[in-house]
Coordinates of C-alpha atoms in Angstrom, one line a residue:
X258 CA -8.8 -24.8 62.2
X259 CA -9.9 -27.7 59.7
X260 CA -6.4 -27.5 57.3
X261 CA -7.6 -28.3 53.7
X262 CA -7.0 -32.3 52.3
X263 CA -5.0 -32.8 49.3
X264 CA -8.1 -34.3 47.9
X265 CA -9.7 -31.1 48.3
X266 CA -6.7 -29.0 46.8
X267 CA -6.5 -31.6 43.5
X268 CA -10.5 -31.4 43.0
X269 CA -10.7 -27.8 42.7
X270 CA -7.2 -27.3 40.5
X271 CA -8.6 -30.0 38.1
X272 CA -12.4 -27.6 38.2
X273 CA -10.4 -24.6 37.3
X274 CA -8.6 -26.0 34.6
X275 CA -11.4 -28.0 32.7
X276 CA -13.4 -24.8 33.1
X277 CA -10.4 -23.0 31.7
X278 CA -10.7 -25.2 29.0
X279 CA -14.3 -25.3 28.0
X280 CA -14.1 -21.5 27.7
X281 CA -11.4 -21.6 26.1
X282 CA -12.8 -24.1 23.7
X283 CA -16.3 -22.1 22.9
X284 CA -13.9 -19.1 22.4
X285 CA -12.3 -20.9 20.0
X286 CA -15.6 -21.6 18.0
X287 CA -17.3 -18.2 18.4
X288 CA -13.7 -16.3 17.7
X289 CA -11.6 -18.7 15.6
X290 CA -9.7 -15.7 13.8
X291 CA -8.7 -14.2 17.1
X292 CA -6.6 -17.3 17.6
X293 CA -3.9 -16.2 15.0
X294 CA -1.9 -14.8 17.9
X295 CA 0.4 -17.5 17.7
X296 CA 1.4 -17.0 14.3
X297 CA 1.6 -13.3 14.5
X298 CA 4.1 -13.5 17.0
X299 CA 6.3 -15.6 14.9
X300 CA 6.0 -13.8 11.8
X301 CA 5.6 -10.1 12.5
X302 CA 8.1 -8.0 15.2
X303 CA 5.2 -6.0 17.3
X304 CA 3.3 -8.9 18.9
X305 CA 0.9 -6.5 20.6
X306 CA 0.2 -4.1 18.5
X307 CA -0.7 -6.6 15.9
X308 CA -3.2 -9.1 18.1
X309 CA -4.8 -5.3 19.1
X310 CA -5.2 -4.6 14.9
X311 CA -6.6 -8.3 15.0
X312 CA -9.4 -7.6 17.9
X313 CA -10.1 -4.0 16.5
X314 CA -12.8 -2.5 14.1
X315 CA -12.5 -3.4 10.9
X316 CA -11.8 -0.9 9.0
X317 CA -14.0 1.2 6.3
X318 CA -11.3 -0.3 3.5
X319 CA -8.0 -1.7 3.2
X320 CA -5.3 -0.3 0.4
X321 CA -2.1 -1.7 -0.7
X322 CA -0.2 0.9 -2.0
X323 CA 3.0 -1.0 -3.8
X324 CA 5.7 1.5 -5.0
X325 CA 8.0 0.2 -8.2
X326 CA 11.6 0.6 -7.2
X327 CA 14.8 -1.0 -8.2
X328 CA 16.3 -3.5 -5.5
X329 CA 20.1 -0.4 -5.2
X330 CA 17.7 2.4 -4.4
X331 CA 18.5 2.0 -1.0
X332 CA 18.6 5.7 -0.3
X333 CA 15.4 6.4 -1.8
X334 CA 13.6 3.8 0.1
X335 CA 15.1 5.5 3.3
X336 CA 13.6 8.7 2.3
X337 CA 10.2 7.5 1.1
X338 CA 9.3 4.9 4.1
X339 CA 9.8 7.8 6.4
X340 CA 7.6 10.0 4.3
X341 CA 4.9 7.6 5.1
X342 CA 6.2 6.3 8.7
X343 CA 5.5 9.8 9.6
X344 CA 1.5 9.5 8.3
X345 CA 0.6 6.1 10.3
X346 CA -2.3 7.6 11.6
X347 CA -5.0 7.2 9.2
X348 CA -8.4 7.0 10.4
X349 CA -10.8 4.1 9.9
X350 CA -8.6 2.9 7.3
X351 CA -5.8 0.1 6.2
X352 CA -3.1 1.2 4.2
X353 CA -0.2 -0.9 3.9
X354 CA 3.0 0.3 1.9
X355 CA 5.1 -1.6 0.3
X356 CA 8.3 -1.3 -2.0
X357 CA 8.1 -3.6 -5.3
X358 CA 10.9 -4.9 -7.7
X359 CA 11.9 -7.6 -9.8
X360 CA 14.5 -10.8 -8.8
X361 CA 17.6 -9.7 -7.4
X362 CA 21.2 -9.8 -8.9
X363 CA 24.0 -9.0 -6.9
X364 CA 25.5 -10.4 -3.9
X365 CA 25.7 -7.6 -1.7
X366 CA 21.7 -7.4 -3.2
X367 CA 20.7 -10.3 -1.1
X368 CA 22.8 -8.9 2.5
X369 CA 21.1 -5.5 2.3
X370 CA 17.8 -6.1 0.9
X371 CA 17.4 -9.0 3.4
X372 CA 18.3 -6.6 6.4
X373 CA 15.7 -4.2 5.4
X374 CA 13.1 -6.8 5.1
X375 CA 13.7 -8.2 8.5
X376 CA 13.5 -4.8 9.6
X377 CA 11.2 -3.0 8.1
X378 CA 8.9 -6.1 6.1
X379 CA 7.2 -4.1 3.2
X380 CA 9.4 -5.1 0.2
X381 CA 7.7 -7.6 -2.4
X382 CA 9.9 -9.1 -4.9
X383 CA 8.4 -10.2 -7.7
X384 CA 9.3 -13.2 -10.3
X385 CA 10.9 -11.4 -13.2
X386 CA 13.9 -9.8 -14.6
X387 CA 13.9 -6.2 -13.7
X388 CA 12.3 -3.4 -16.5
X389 CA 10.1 -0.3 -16.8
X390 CA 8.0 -1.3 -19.9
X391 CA 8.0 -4.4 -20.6
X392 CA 5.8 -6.2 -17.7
X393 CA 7.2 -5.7 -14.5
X394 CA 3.4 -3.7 -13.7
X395 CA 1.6 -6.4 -15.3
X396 CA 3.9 -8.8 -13.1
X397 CA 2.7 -7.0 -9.9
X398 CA -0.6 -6.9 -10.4
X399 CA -0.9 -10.8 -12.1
X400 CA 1.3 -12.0 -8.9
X401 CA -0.4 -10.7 -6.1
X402 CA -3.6 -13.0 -6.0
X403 CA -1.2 -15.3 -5.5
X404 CA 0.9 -14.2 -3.4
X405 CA -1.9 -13.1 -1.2
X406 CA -4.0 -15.9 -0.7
X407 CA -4.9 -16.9 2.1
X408 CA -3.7 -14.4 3.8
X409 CA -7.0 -13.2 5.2
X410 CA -9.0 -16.7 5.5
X411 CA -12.0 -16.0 3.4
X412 CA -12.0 -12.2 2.7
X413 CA -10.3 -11.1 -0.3
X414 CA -7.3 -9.2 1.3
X415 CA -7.5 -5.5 0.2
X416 CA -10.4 -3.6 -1.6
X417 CA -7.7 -1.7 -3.5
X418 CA -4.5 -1.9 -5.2
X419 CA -2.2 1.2 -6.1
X420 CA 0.8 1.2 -8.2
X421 CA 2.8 4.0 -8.0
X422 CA 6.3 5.1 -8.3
X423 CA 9.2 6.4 -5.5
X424 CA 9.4 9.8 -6.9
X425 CA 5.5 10.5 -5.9
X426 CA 4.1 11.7 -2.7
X427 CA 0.7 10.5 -1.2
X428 CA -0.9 12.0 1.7
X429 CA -2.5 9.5 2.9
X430 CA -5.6 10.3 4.8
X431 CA -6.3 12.7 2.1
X432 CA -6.0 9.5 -0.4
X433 CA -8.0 8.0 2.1
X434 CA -11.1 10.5 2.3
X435 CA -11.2 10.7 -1.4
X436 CA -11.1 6.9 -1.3
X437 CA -13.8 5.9 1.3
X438 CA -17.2 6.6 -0.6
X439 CA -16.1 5.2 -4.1
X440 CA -17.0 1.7 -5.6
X441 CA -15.4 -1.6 -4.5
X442 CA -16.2 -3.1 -7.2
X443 CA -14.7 -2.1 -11.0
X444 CA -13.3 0.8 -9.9
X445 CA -10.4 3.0 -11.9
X446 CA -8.8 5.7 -9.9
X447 CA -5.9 8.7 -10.7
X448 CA -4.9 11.7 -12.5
X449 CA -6.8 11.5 -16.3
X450 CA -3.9 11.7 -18.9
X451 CA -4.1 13.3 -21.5
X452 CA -5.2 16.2 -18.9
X453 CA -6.2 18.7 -21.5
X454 CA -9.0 16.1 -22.9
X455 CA -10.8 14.0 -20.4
X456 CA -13.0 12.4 -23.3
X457 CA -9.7 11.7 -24.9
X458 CA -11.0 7.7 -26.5
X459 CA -7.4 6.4 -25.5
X460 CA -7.6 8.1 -22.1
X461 CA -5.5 6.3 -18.8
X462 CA -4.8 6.8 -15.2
X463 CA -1.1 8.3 -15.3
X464 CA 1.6 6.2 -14.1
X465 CA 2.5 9.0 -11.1
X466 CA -0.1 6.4 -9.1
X467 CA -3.4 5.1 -9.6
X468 CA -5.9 2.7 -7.8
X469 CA -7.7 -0.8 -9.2
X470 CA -10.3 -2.5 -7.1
X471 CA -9.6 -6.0 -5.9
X472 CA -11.9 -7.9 -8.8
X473 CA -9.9 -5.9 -11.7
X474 CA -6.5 -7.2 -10.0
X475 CA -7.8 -10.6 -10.2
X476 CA -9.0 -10.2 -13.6
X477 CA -5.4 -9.4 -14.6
X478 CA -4.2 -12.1 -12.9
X479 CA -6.6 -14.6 -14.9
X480 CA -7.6 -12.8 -18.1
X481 CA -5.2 -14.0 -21.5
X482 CA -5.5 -10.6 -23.0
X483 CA -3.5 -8.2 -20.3
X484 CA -1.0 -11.6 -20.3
X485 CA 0.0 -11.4 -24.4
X486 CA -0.4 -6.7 -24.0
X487 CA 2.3 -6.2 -21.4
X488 CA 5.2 -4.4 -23.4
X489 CA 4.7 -0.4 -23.7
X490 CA 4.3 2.6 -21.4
X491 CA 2.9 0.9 -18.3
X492 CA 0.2 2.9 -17.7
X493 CA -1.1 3.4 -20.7
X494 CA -0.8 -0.3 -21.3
X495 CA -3.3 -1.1 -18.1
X496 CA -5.5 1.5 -19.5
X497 CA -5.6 -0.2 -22.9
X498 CA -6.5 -3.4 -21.2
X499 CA -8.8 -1.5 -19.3
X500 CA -11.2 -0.8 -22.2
X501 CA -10.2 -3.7 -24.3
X502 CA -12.3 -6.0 -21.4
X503 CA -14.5 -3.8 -20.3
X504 CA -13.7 -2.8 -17.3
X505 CA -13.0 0.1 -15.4
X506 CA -16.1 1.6 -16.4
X507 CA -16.2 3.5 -12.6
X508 CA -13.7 6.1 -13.5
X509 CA -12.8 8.7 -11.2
X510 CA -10.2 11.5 -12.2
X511 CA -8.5 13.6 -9.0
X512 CA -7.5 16.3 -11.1
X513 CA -5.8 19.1 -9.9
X514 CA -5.6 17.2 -6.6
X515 CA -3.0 15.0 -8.1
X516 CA -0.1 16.9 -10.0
X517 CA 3.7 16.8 -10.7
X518 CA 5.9 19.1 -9.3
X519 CA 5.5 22.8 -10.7
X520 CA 8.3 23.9 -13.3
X521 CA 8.1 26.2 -16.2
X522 CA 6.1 25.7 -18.5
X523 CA 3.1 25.8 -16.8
X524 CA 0.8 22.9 -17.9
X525 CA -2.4 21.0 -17.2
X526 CA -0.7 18.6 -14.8
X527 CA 1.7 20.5 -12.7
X528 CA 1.0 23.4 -10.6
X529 CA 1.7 25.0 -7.3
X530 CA 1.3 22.7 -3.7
X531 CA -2.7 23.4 -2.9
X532 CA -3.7 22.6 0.7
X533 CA -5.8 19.5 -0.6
X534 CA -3.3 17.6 -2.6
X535 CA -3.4 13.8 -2.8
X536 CA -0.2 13.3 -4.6
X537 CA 2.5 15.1 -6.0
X538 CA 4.8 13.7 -8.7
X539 CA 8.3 13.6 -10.5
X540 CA 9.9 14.3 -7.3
X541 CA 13.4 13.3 -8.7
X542 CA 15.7 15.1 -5.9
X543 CA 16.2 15.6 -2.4
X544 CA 15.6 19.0 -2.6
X545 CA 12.1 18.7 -4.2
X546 CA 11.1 16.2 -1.9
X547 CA 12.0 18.6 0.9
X548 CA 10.7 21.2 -0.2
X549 CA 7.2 18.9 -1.0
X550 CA 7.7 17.6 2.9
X551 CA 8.2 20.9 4.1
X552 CA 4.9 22.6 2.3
X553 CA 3.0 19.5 4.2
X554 CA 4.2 20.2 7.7
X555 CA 5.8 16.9 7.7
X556 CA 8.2 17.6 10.6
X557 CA 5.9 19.6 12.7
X558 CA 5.8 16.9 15.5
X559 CA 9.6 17.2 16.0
X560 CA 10.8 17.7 20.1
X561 CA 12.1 20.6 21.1
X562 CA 15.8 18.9 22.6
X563 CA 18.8 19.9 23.3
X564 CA 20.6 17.2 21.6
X565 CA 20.3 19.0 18.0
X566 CA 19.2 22.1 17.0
X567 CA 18.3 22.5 12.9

């Protein structure tokens, strides 16, 4: 038997790897995004499971829901990221959730809130001194442009943005559903307040959580008038500059699918849990948000195991 040359053995490694790299290099210009790899891995803790969201269907429309919180609600944020955790699975859609606050204060601030960021990464801290009514929601809104860019390449990074608060629950594929035929474009989304008079002139989305569309958060984020009209009841003040410009003018009011929590009296916005809820608000205790979790079925995946018993 003929035993191969060396000059044989070099010729074809050098074939395989220029072939390797012409394919690799008409890959590169057909599928540039799918190269990102690299700096997923270095920026995100699930290599895998991000490159497979890269490569994947892109989905029917992408939502960032950002909750205002204070940077000590520790406890809270526990509570409500494992509200959500627990609804991951929402179909044919991108909903990222993330906790939102202003610059941080204390010491012990910067160990903790760190810890959960490199854990968990879905807390945006914004630029300003922490408040209710007096722009930290016009501060969210105007920032992220800005803090987002880029971050898709070309595509404006989510259709939609939510503010909402930690003491309101979404479900989120029922968000989702009510979400997925509605305008990308100019698009106002919540419960109507006041709730007794939907033609009300001076009418907003309540605070409990509602929905802009990408172009209106850019719109904040440029226009003067939202940027001298930031101090008052937040949501009132968006609807205010809502109207004032124009805009909004694709209005949608969920109603009865979005409520607080029912407690005597009775009244337009609060009423018992109804199988199609969205969102239920002013969830202020543990108790109520059990008792919310509970109505939903939110543990029903839980093991049978003999290490606990509940």
């Amino acid at each position: 038997m003929t035993k191969p040359s060396l000059h044989t053995s070099s010729s074809n490694v050098s074939f395989a790897l220029l072939s390797a790299a012409v394919i690799s290099l008409v890959f590169f210009v057909i599928y540039p995004n799918e190269f990102r790899l690299q700096s997923m891995v270095a920026s995100r803790p699930s290599s895998l499971a991000n490159f497979m969201e890269t490569v994947s269907l892109k989905p029917d429309f992408r939502l960032l829901v950002g909750i205002l919180t204070l940077p000590d609600s520790y406890e809270r944020r526990h509570l409500v990221r494992h509200a959500y955790a627990l609804q991951s699975n929402v179909s044919d859609a991108r909903i990222d959730v993330r906790f939102v606050f202003c610059n941080l204060t204390k010491e012990e601030q910067r160990v903790l809130v760190a810890m959960e960021i490199m854990l968990y990464n879905d807390i945006i801290i914004l630029n300003c001194t922490e408040n209710m009514d007096n722009g930290k929601t016009y501060t969210y809104f105007s920032s992220l442009p800005e803090i987002l860019e880029g971050v898709n390449g070309i595509e404006r990074p989510y259709d939609y943005v939510m503010k909402t608060d930690d003491d309101t629950y979404f479900r989120l594929q029922n968000l989702a559903e009510s979400l997925r035929r509605l305008p990308r474009e100019d698009m106002y989304y919540g419960f109507l307040t006041p709730c007794h008079d939907r033609r009300a002139p001076n009418s907003y989305m309540s605070g409990m959580g509602y929905v802009l569309s990408w172009d209106l958060v850019e719109w904040i984020a440029t226009s003067e008038m939202p940027r001298d009209r930031q101090v008052g009841p937040e949501d009132l003040v968006t609807g205010s500059w809502l109207r004032a410009g124009g805009r909004g003018k694709n209005r949608f009011d969920m109603k009865s699918a979005m409520y607080d929590y029912m407690e005597e009296p009775r009244l337009c916005s609060r009423h018992e849990f109804v199988p199609d809820t969205i969102a239920v608000h002013k969830l202020k205790s543990k108790l109520r948000w059990a008792t919310t979790l509970k109505y939903f079925n939110a543990t029903e995946g839980l093991q049978l195991s003999k290490l606990y018993h509940l």
